[in-house]
Amino acid sequence: MRVSRRNVLRGSTAALGAVALPAWAVPRRSGALQVLPLLDAAGPFPLPAHQAFPGVDDGDWARAERVDPGAFGPDDVWRPAFRCFAVRRPGGRVTLVDTGVGPAGSPASGWAPTPGELPARLARAGIGITDVEAVVLTHLHSDHYGWSVLPDGAPVFPAARYLVQRVEVSGLPADDPARSYVVEPLRGAGLLAEVDGRCRVRGRGGALTLVPTPGHTPGHQSVLVEGGREEVWITGDVLVHAVQLVAPGTAYRYEADPGQARRSRLALLASARRRRASLATCHLHRPFVTVG
Ligand SMILES: [Zn+2]
């Protein structure tokens, strides 16, 4: 079947079935703002866990498995989740944070489980495509921008501004598929909004703050959701596995700058602890975790 915007966005909710959510998967509220986890996909990572996170001792692996048992497959297989988040304001306007692995044929198809289910998840949550007024891309890895555009270049969310750090775009290698697949089509459609550094977006119900958290990539950013006393940090890939939560010094093999990534991770975790904010993570099986 040809992948067009219309047949992708028809959104088969039936495919997802009716599943009761465990308590830790229920959407979080930050005052009047609702933070909804939207699982796009889950599946094995091409590299064994011990190679993706070298040098971790057995005690830290055991602690990580207690936090996120779903990430541990047999024979050292790492099974990440691939998740996006929607922040819904009173009245229904939505900011989407990341767009997952995307449809069959997206750049993530070479290594991640595609097609993802984001369109069906949005439909099931009652979020229409044009309810999405902003898309925050934490960074330009293929498992985070997959549903930003379709393979023919059509923006999936035509009413949205796509917010990405300028240094993330300028730092892309010339041959990175993100350039042709997502940056150029969005720029051509006038929807790409490159931001510099910290950026606070106020609106009904509270504020979202885009905060640079570099290291995983040069222009990586996370999102602080402030709608009330309970705040939420949407981390992006500041941590990609529970082992980086229980042992935050742990480097991930694909961090562009491991030292900077570690500093960003420690700073974000310290902030979460201070603010008593939940963490909303892309790749853990629990969408929300709290920092002890
Ligand atoms: Zn990722």
XYZ file of N, CA and C in Angstrom, residues 33-278:
738
model
N -1.885 20.742 32.736
C -1.265 20.114 31.568
C -1.246 18.598 31.755
N -1.556 17.897 30.674
C -1.541 16.435 30.719
C -0.373 15.937 29.865
N 0.388 15.002 30.408
C 1.536 14.441 29.672
C 1.209 12.981 29.352
N 1.005 12.692 28.075
C 0.588 11.350 27.654
C 1.743 10.617 26.980
N 2.054 9.407 27.464
C 3.047 8.605 26.761
C 2.424 7.931 25.538
N 3.129 7.947 24.434
C 2.632 7.351 23.188
C 3.709 6.404 22.667
N 3.498 5.117 22.884
C 4.505 4.137 22.486
C 4.441 3.923 20.975
N 5.532 4.207 20.295
C 5.569 4.009 18.849
C 5.978 2.578 18.508
N 6.939 2.024 19.258
C 7.456 0.687 18.929
C 8.273 0.167 20.100
N 8.623 -1.103 20.027
C 9.576 -1.702 20.968
C 10.201 -2.891 20.254
N 11.449 -3.149 20.528
C 12.079 -4.282 19.858
C 13.554 -4.342 20.135
N 14.210 -5.382 19.656
C 15.617 -5.581 19.995
C 16.532 -4.555 19.323
N 17.551 -4.142 20.071
C 18.576 -3.244 19.553
C 19.643 -4.098 18.854
N 20.259 -3.591 17.798
C 21.214 -4.430 17.058
C 22.445 -4.844 17.868
N 22.788 -4.060 18.879
C 24.015 -4.343 19.633
C 23.665 -4.951 20.991
N 24.408 -5.984 21.467
C 24.144 -6.511 22.807
C 24.316 -5.425 23.865
N 23.580 -5.573 24.968
C 23.579 -4.544 26.015
C 24.988 -4.245 26.526
N 25.789 -5.291 26.737
C 27.122 -5.062 27.297
C 28.030 -4.320 26.318
N 27.723 -4.349 25.028
C 28.514 -3.563 24.073
C 27.970 -2.139 23.946
N 26.672 -1.989 24.116
C 26.085 -0.641 24.042
C 26.476 0.189 25.267
N 26.674 -0.493 26.400
C 27.041 0.199 27.656
C 28.249 -0.515 28.254
N 29.431 -0.275 27.707
C 30.597 -1.028 28.178
C 31.006 -0.631 29.591
N 31.551 -1.596 30.319
C 32.164 -1.296 31.606
C 31.218 -1.247 32.786
N 29.966 -1.651 32.606
C 28.998 -1.623 33.720
C 29.195 -2.874 34.574
N 29.211 -2.716 35.905
C 29.421 -3.909 36.727
C 28.089 -4.645 36.969
N 28.235 -5.885 37.439
C 27.055 -6.753 37.565
C 26.011 -6.173 38.512
N 26.469 -5.500 39.566
C 25.529 -4.927 40.534
C 24.653 -3.863 39.881
N 25.247 -3.038 39.030
C 24.458 -1.995 38.360
C 23.493 -2.596 37.334
N 23.945 -3.656 36.641
C 23.003 -4.329 35.718
C 21.810 -4.884 36.493
N 22.067 -5.470 37.648
C 20.980 -6.065 38.447
C 20.022 -4.976 38.932
N 20.577 -3.839 39.368
C 19.703 -2.745 39.822
C 18.875 -2.207 38.662
N 19.502 -2.107 37.491
C 18.780 -1.605 36.309
C 17.644 -2.551 35.935
N 17.901 -3.854 36.045
C 16.860 -4.820 35.672
C 15.658 -4.732 36.609
N 15.917 -4.380 37.866
C 14.793 -4.214 38.792
C 13.949 -2.994 38.415
N 14.595 -1.956 37.888
C 13.852 -0.744 37.488
C 13.075 -0.979 36.193
N 13.692 -1.686 35.243
C 13.110 -1.779 33.897
C 13.292 -3.179 33.313
N 12.613 -4.177 33.896
C 12.846 -5.557 33.459
C 12.526 -5.790 31.978
N 11.591 -5.009 31.423
C 11.204 -5.216 30.024
C 12.330 -4.963 29.034
N 13.365 -4.247 29.460
C 14.472 -3.928 28.545
C 15.452 -5.088 28.398
N 15.285 -6.104 29.244
C 16.266 -7.192 29.272
C 15.725 -8.426 28.563
N 16.308 -8.740 27.403
C 15.946 -9.969 26.699
C 16.948 -11.056 27.025
N 16.741 -12.263 26.473
C 17.713 -13.339 26.680
C 19.016 -13.041 25.931
N 20.095 -13.656 26.371
C 21.381 -13.564 25.664
C 21.851 -12.123 25.485
N 21.713 -11.322 26.522
C 22.260 -9.962 26.506
C 21.576 -9.043 25.485
N 20.374 -9.414 25.073
C 19.640 -8.551 24.140
C 19.046 -7.372 24.908
N 19.246 -6.178 24.359
C 18.605 -4.967 24.888
C 17.356 -4.700 24.059
N 16.210 -4.577 24.740
C 14.948 -4.318 24.043
C 14.432 -2.925 24.435
N 14.865 -1.886 23.739
C 14.348 -0.558 24.093
C 12.912 -0.363 23.628
N 12.196 0.468 24.357
C 10.946 1.026 23.852
C 11.302 2.256 23.011
N 10.380 2.655 22.144
C 10.549 3.883 21.352
C 9.277 4.691 21.554
N 9.392 5.743 22.356
C 8.186 6.428 22.836
C 8.246 7.926 22.555
N 7.071 8.471 22.293
C 6.916 9.926 22.157
C 6.008 10.379 23.308
N 5.923 11.670 23.509
C 5.004 12.207 24.522
C 4.177 13.334 23.917
N 2.922 13.398 24.331
C 2.073 14.525 23.961
C 1.785 15.317 25.229
N 1.936 16.622 25.152
C 1.542 17.489 26.266
C 0.283 18.227 25.811
N -0.824 17.922 26.510
C -2.117 18.484 26.097
C -2.506 19.620 27.023
N -2.814 20.755 26.406
C -3.243 21.933 27.177
C -4.753 21.914 27.343
N -5.261 22.667 28.333
C -6.721 22.813 28.433
C -7.253 23.349 27.099
N -8.296 22.756 26.595
C -8.807 23.162 25.286
C -8.354 22.239 24.175
N -7.311 21.420 24.455
C -6.963 20.364 23.508
C -5.760 20.589 22.618
N -5.129 21.779 22.682
C -3.939 21.978 21.841
C -2.784 21.136 22.397
N -1.984 20.635 21.485
C -0.993 19.627 21.861
C 0.398 20.007 21.362
N 1.382 19.772 22.246
C 2.786 19.765 21.817
C 3.247 18.318 21.856
N 3.772 17.875 20.739
C 4.279 16.507 20.654
C 5.792 16.566 20.824
N 6.326 15.694 21.683
C 7.775 15.655 21.869
C 8.292 14.358 21.252
N 8.998 14.521 20.164
C 9.557 13.447 19.331
C 8.462 12.715 18.546
N 8.897 12.086 17.450
C 7.919 11.448 16.558
C 8.293 9.999 16.221
N 9.165 9.385 17.012
C 9.338 7.934 16.926
C 10.093 7.433 15.705
N 9.934 6.126 15.476
C 10.704 5.456 14.414
C 10.094 5.668 13.037
N 8.788 5.977 13.000
C 8.166 6.297 11.724
C 7.607 5.099 10.979
N 7.186 5.368 9.733
C 6.558 4.320 8.918
C 7.604 3.375 8.315
N 7.133 2.302 7.705
C 8.029 1.442 6.937
C 8.739 2.310 5.892
N 10.024 2.122 5.757
C 10.785 2.904 4.782
C 11.400 4.163 5.357
N 11.123 4.468 6.620
C 11.761 5.637 7.235
C 13.229 5.315 7.488
N 14.062 6.333 7.737
C 15.494 6.048 7.953
C 15.775 5.085 9.106
N 14.890 5.005 10.113
C 15.131 4.073 11.224
C 14.896 2.623 10.825
N 14.281 2.415 9.659
C 13.911 1.046 9.265
C 15.098 0.097 9.204
N 16.279 0.643 8.973
C 17.462 -0.198 8.863
C 17.857 -0.858 10.175
N 17.372 -0.333 11.309
C 17.846 -0.894 12.575
C 16.768 -0.983 13.654
N 15.661 -0.298 13.467
C 14.630 -0.249 14.515
C 13.342 -0.883 13.989
N 12.461 -1.325 14.911
C 11.222 -1.960 14.457
C 10.244 -0.947 13.872
N 10.027 -1.030 12.578
C 9.032 -0.174 11.902
C 8.028 -1.101 11.211
N 6.836 -0.652 10.886
C 6.322 0.694 11.152
C 5.955 0.873 12.623
N 6.083 2.131 13.074
C 5.628 2.466 14.411
C 4.125 2.681 14.445
N 3.616 2.895 15.640
C 2.161 2.986 15.832
C 1.703 4.372 16.271
N 2.563 5.367 16.137
C 2.204 6.686 16.662
C 0.860 7.214 16.140
N 0.578 7.137 14.827
C -0.711 7.688 14.369
C -1.904 7.036 15.061
N -1.842 5.707 15.256
C -2.942 5.020 15.939
C -3.002 5.420 17.408
N -1.852 5.606 18.022
C -1.833 6.035 19.443
C -2.447 7.427 19.590
N -2.120 8.317 18.676
C -2.701 9.665 18.730
C -4.216 9.599 18.581
N -4.660 8.806 17.620
C -6.107 8.694 17.387
C -6.789 8.132 18.630
N -6.163 7.138 19.223
C -6.752 6.518 20.405
C -6.831 7.502 21.576
N -5.871 8.436 21.629
C -5.873 9.444 22.691
C -6.802 10.612 22.361
N -7.435 10.555 21.196
C -8.345 11.629 20.807
C -7.637 12.877 20.319
N -6.408 12.696 19.843
C -5.632 13.836 19.348
C -5.668 13.836 17.823
N -6.261 14.876 17.269
C -6.289 15.023 15.822
C -4.968 15.609 15.328
N -4.660 15.337 14.071
C -3.388 15.810 13.510
C -3.252 17.324 13.627
N -4.344 18.046 13.393
C -4.246 19.508 13.438
C -4.388 20.069 14.858
N -4.612 19.195 15.851
C -4.523 19.648 17.249
C -3.062 19.894 17.642
N -2.149 19.317 16.880
C -0.726 19.415 17.218
C -0.198 20.755 16.722
N 0.077 21.656 17.681
C 0.519 23.006 17.311
C 2.034 23.135 17.339
N 2.697 22.190 17.985
C 4.168 22.206 18.017
C 4.685 20.785 18.123
N 5.783 20.549 17.459
C 6.509 19.282 17.582
C 7.917 19.644 18.048
N 8.296 19.150 19.209
C 9.667 19.360 19.681
C 10.476 18.134 19.298
N 11.544 18.339 18.570
C 12.451 17.231 18.265
C 13.623 17.343 19.236
N 13.748 16.343 20.123
C 14.829 16.428 21.107
C 16.178 16.384 20.404
N 16.239 15.638 19.311
C 17.464 15.567 18.514
C 17.140 14.883 17.201
N 18.126 14.846 16.306
C 17.844 14.368 14.949
C 18.410 12.975 14.706
N 18.140 12.050 15.614
C 18.379 10.626 15.354
C 17.094 10.035 14.785
N 17.277 8.990 13.961
C 16.160 8.510 13.145
C 15.029 7.879 13.954
N 15.292 7.501 15.215
C 14.210 6.948 16.038
C 13.447 8.037 16.779
N 13.759 9.299 16.484
C 13.078 10.416 17.159
C 12.347 11.341 16.193
N 12.628 11.216 14.891
C 11.944 12.108 13.935
C 11.101 11.342 12.905
N 10.899 10.031 13.110
C 10.329 9.177 12.065
C 8.977 9.579 11.509
N 8.081 10.054 12.389
C 6.753 10.462 11.914
C 6.649 11.974 11.729
N 7.776 12.669 11.570
C 7.697 14.115 11.315
C 7.203 14.384 9.907
N 7.706 13.580 8.979
C 7.284 13.670 7.577
C 7.060 12.244 7.083
N 6.374 12.122 5.972
C 6.233 10.809 5.338
C 7.368 10.633 4.337
N 7.572 9.402 3.869
C 8.689 9.189 2.931
C 8.615 10.069 1.681
N 7.426 10.553 1.322
C 7.350 11.448 0.155
C 7.630 12.908 0.529
N 7.960 13.167 1.795
C 8.331 14.518 2.210
C 7.186 15.347 2.762
N 5.973 14.822 2.741
C 4.825 15.590 3.256
C 4.889 15.670 4.776
N 4.824 16.879 5.336
C 4.813 16.985 6.802
C 3.578 16.281 7.379
N 3.783 15.493 8.416
C 2.661 14.767 9.026
C 1.768 15.720 9.825
N 2.376 16.766 10.404
C 1.612 17.693 11.253
C 1.674 19.092 10.624
N 0.810 19.350 9.649
C 0.944 20.588 8.861
C 0.604 21.848 9.632
N -0.060 21.714 10.804
C -0.409 22.910 11.582
C 0.632 23.205 12.658
N 1.718 22.441 12.671
C 2.695 22.563 13.764
C 3.974 23.281 13.317
N 4.598 23.927 14.304
C 5.991 24.350 14.135
C 6.845 23.225 14.698
N 7.907 22.899 14.017
C 8.811 21.840 14.473
C 10.032 22.514 15.092
N 10.177 22.349 16.406
C 11.211 23.072 17.149
C 12.431 22.189 17.380
N 13.561 22.654 16.876
C 14.809 21.905 17.024
C 15.921 22.916 17.273
N 16.932 22.513 18.019
C 18.042 23.434 18.266
C 18.832 23.664 16.969
N 19.203 24.935 16.761
C 19.930 25.281 15.533
C 21.242 24.503 15.421
N 21.942 24.327 16.556
C 23.230 23.623 16.482
C 23.041 22.136 16.176
N 21.847 21.614 16.447
C 21.584 20.219 16.080
C 21.533 20.087 14.556
N 20.920 21.079 13.922
C 20.811 21.054 12.462
C 22.178 21.343 11.831
N 22.844 22.375 12.321
C 24.120 22.759 11.688
C 25.196 21.702 11.933
N 25.044 20.911 13.004
C 26.040 19.895 13.312
C 25.848 18.585 12.571
N 24.799 18.485 11.767
C 24.566 17.229 11.045
C 25.643 17.006 9.995
N 26.203 15.808 9.928
C 27.126 15.514 8.824
C 26.404 15.667 7.482
N 27.177 15.975 6.447
C 26.581 16.243 5.132
C 25.756 15.064 4.626
N 26.178 13.847 4.988
C 25.483 12.680 4.444
C 24.451 12.109 5.425
N 24.135 12.836 6.479
C 23.159 12.316 7.445
C 21.759 12.307 6.815
N 21.064 11.178 6.891
C 19.728 11.121 6.262
C 18.741 12.125 6.841
N 18.993 12.609 8.055
C 18.082 13.611 8.627
C 17.997 14.853 7.751
N 19.095 15.173 7.056
C 19.077 16.380 6.211
C 18.017 16.287 5.129
N 18.112 15.225 4.327
C 17.198 15.129 3.191
C 15.810 14.661 3.621
N 15.745 13.819 4.672
C 14.459 13.217 5.013
C 13.571 14.174 5.781
N 14.177 14.950 6.696
C 13.304 15.731 7.588
C 13.606 17.229 7.554
N 14.895 17.615 7.558
C 15.216 19.049 7.650
C 14.773 19.780 6.386
N 15.159 19.262 5.227
C 14.845 19.992 3.995
C 13.338 20.047 3.711
N 12.607 18.942 3.851
C 11.147 19.052 3.637
C 10.460 20.015 4.613
N 10.867 19.988 5.879
C 10.222 20.890 6.840
C 10.584 22.337 6.556
N 11.845 22.556 6.197
C 12.261 23.929 5.863
C 11.508 24.401 4.631
N 11.395 23.532 3.662
C 10.685 23.878 2.420
C 9.224 24.213 2.678
N 8.631 23.541 3.657
C 7.214 23.785 3.979
C 7.044 24.975 4.925
N 8.168 25.568 5.339
C 8.097 26.710 6.259
C 7.734 26.322 7.678
N 7.953 25.072 8.042
C 7.530 24.604 9.370
C 8.696 24.395 10.331
N 9.933 24.519 9.841
C 11.086 24.261 10.711
C 11.401 25.519 11.520
N 11.388 25.393 12.846
C 11.704 26.526 13.727
C 12.975 26.179 14.491
N 14.087 26.757 14.065
C 15.363 26.489 14.741
C 15.507 27.452 15.911
N 15.773 26.912 17.083
C 15.863 27.746 18.279
C 17.296 27.706 18.810
N 17.630 28.739 19.570
C 18.978 28.857 20.132
C 18.893 28.797 21.645
N 19.330 27.689 22.204
C 19.385 27.589 23.659
C 18.024 27.419 24.298
N 17.966 27.878 25.547
C 16.759 27.708 26.348
C 15.600 28.482 25.737
N 14.442 27.885 25.722
C 13.313 28.514 25.027
C 12.038 28.155 25.792
N 11.363 29.188 26.292
C 10.176 28.939 27.121
C 8.928 29.236 26.298
N 8.023 28.266 26.252
C 6.796 28.431 25.489
C 5.632 28.453 26.474
N 5.068 29.636 26.664
C 3.936 29.750 27.582
C 2.645 29.516 26.819
N 1.624 29.127 27.524
C 0.324 28.932 26.894
C -0.681 28.566 27.960
N -1.858 28.190 27.516
C -2.913 27.830 28.490
C -2.427 26.693 29.371
N -2.563 26.855 30.655
C -2.280 25.766 31.585
C -0.861 25.706 32.107
N 0.055 26.445 31.478
C 1.419 26.402 31.994
C 2.455 26.555 30.894
N 3.696 26.302 31.272
C 4.809 26.554 30.344
C 5.569 25.262 30.037
N 6.084 25.230 28.834
C 7.040 24.194 28.448
C 8.364 24.900 28.192
N 9.441 24.368 28.763
C 10.741 24.982 28.528
C 11.654 23.985 27.832
N 12.164 24.390 26.681
C 13.142 23.592 25.964
C 14.504 23.921 26.554
N 15.197 22.909 27.025
C 16.466 23.122 27.716
C 17.568 22.316 27.015
N 18.619 22.994 26.554
C 19.707 22.235 25.923
C 20.314 21.235 26.904
N 20.442 19.988 26.470
C 21.083 18.932 27.262
C 22.046 18.191 26.320
N 23.104 18.867 25.891
C 23.965 18.310 24.836
C 24.805 17.133 25.314
N 25.338 16.428 24.364
C 26.231 15.312 24.654
C 25.853 14.084 23.862
N 24.594 13.655 24.012
C 24.116 12.545 23.171
C 24.277 12.953 21.707
N 23.830 14.176 21.414
C 24.141 14.850 20.147
C 24.485 16.296 20.502
N 25.072 17.058 19.564
C 25.495 18.432 19.900
C 24.354 19.361 20.300
N 23.183 19.161 19.706
C 22.072 20.075 19.992
C 20.907 19.375 20.663
N 21.205 18.353 21.433
C 20.127 17.636 22.127
C 19.412 18.574 23.096
N 18.085 18.425 23.208
C 17.326 19.232 24.164
C 16.304 18.354 24.879
N 15.958 18.758 26.101
C 14.922 18.104 26.891
C 13.831 19.137 27.150
N 12.702 18.679 27.685
C 11.565 19.592 27.865
C 11.073 19.510 29.306
N 11.026 20.656 29.965
C 10.480 20.742 31.320
C 9.028 21.215 31.222
N 8.128 20.413 31.783
C 6.699 20.727 31.752
C 6.310 21.282 33.116
N 5.872 22.538 33.129
C 5.517 23.215 34.379
C 4.075 23.704 34.298
N 3.179 22.882 34.831
C 1.771 23.289 34.847
C 1.235 23.423 36.257
N 1.997 22.953 37.211
C 1.546 22.978 38.598
C 2.663 22.455 39.470
N 2.285 22.014 40.648
C 3.334 21.575 41.571
C 4.074 20.337 41.065
N 3.357 19.444 40.381
C 4.001 18.241 39.857
C 4.580 18.538 38.486
N 5.890 18.578 38.403
C 6.522 18.887 37.122
C 7.034 17.603 36.474
N 7.239 17.678 35.168
C 7.714 16.517 34.411
C 8.870 16.953 33.527
N 9.949 16.187 33.581
C 11.057 16.373 32.635
C 10.924 15.332 31.532
N 10.708 15.757 30.314
C 10.754 14.827 29.181
C 12.210 14.800 28.722
N 12.851 13.648 28.941
C 14.321 13.644 28.920
C 14.917 13.568 27.528
N 14.190 12.995 26.548
C 14.867 12.620 25.310
C 15.899 11.552 25.637
N 17.035 11.597 24.976
C 18.047 10.542 25.153
C 19.162 10.940 26.123
N 18.851 11.813 27.072
C 19.806 12.076 28.156
C 20.110 10.771 28.893
N 19.087 9.918 28.996
C 19.334 8.545 29.426
C 18.509 7.632 28.538
N 19.140 6.564 28.067
C 18.470 5.688 27.108
C 18.180 4.313 27.702
N 18.677 4.064 28.907
C 18.539 2.743 29.533
C 18.531 2.976 31.047
N 17.850 2.094 31.776
C 17.792 2.241 33.230
C 19.164 2.181 33.875
N 20.129 1.572 33.198
C 21.466 1.516 33.790
C 22.073 2.924 33.897
N 21.626 3.841 33.040
C 22.110 5.225 33.144
C 21.336 6.014 34.207
N 20.279 5.414 34.721
C 19.550 6.016 35.832
C 20.151 5.560 37.159
N 20.443 4.270 37.260
C 20.982 3.757 38.530
C 22.484 4.046 38.646
N 23.152 4.213 37.515
C 24.587 4.550 37.502
C 24.802 5.640 36.458
N 24.500 6.905 36.817
C 24.454 7.982 35.808
C 25.797 8.269 35.116
N 26.882 7.736 35.667
C 28.168 7.915 34.990
C 28.333 7.016 33.780
N 27.393 6.098 33.579
C 27.523 5.114 32.490
C 27.375 5.780 31.126
N 28.364 5.558 30.266
C 28.295 6.098 28.903
C 27.565 5.120 27.991
N 26.854 5.676 27.045
C 26.213 4.902 25.979
C 27.113 5.013 24.749
N 27.312 3.918 24.074
C 28.287 3.861 22.990
C 28.070 4.928 21.907
N 26.828 5.313 21.669
C 26.555 6.236 20.567
C 26.378 7.684 21.020
N 26.912 8.028 22.177
C 26.917 9.440 22.574
C 28.006 10.177 21.801
N 27.633 11.328 21.221
C 28.609 12.083 20.438
C 29.750 12.565 21.321
N 29.444 12.999 22.535
C 30.451 13.501 23.475
C 30.103 12.934 24.857
N 30.687 11.790 25.206
C 30.283 11.117 26.460
C 30.474 11.974 27.703
N 31.529 12.783 27.766
C 31.742 13.624 28.943
C 30.629 14.653 29.098
N 30.299 15.289 27.984
C 29.228 16.288 28.009
C 27.876 15.624 28.286
N 27.680 14.442 27.726
C 26.426 13.707 27.960
C 26.286 13.381 29.449
N 27.382 12.996 30.073
C 27.345 12.667 31.499
C 26.999 13.915 32.315
N 27.596 15.044 31.971
C 27.307 16.284 32.704
C 25.829 16.675 32.533
N 25.322 16.543 31.331
C 23.903 16.864 31.097
C 23.002 15.939 31.897
N 23.357 14.664 31.944
C 22.540 13.679 32.668
C 22.531 13.980 34.165
N 23.715 14.252 34.712
C 23.801 14.550 36.147
C 23.029 15.819 36.483
N 23.132 16.821 35.621
C 22.419 18.081 35.888
C 20.911 17.881 35.823
N 20.452 17.120 34.839
C 19.004 16.899 34.715
C 18.489 16.074 35.894
N 19.235 15.060 36.302
C 18.793 14.244 37.438
C 18.775 15.074 38.720
N 19.765 15.946 38.886
C 19.794 16.814 40.075
C 18.585 17.752 40.064
N 18.256 18.270 38.905
C 17.098 19.156 38.797
C 15.812 18.394 39.125
N 15.702 17.180 38.606
C 14.495 16.383 38.864
C 14.351 16.099 40.359
N 15.465 15.825 40.990
C 15.438 15.533 42.434
C 14.992 16.783 43.198
N 15.579 17.920 42.835
C 15.290 19.178 43.522
C 13.826 19.570 43.348
N 13.332 19.403 42.135
C 11.957 19.833 41.832
C 10.932 18.746 42.132
N 11.392 17.568 42.506
C 10.526 16.387 42.657
C 9.756 16.131 41.370
N 10.434 16.328 40.257
C 9.803 16.138 38.945
C 9.921 14.677 38.511
N 8.898 14.171 37.834
C 8.983 12.848 37.214
C 9.854 12.954 35.963
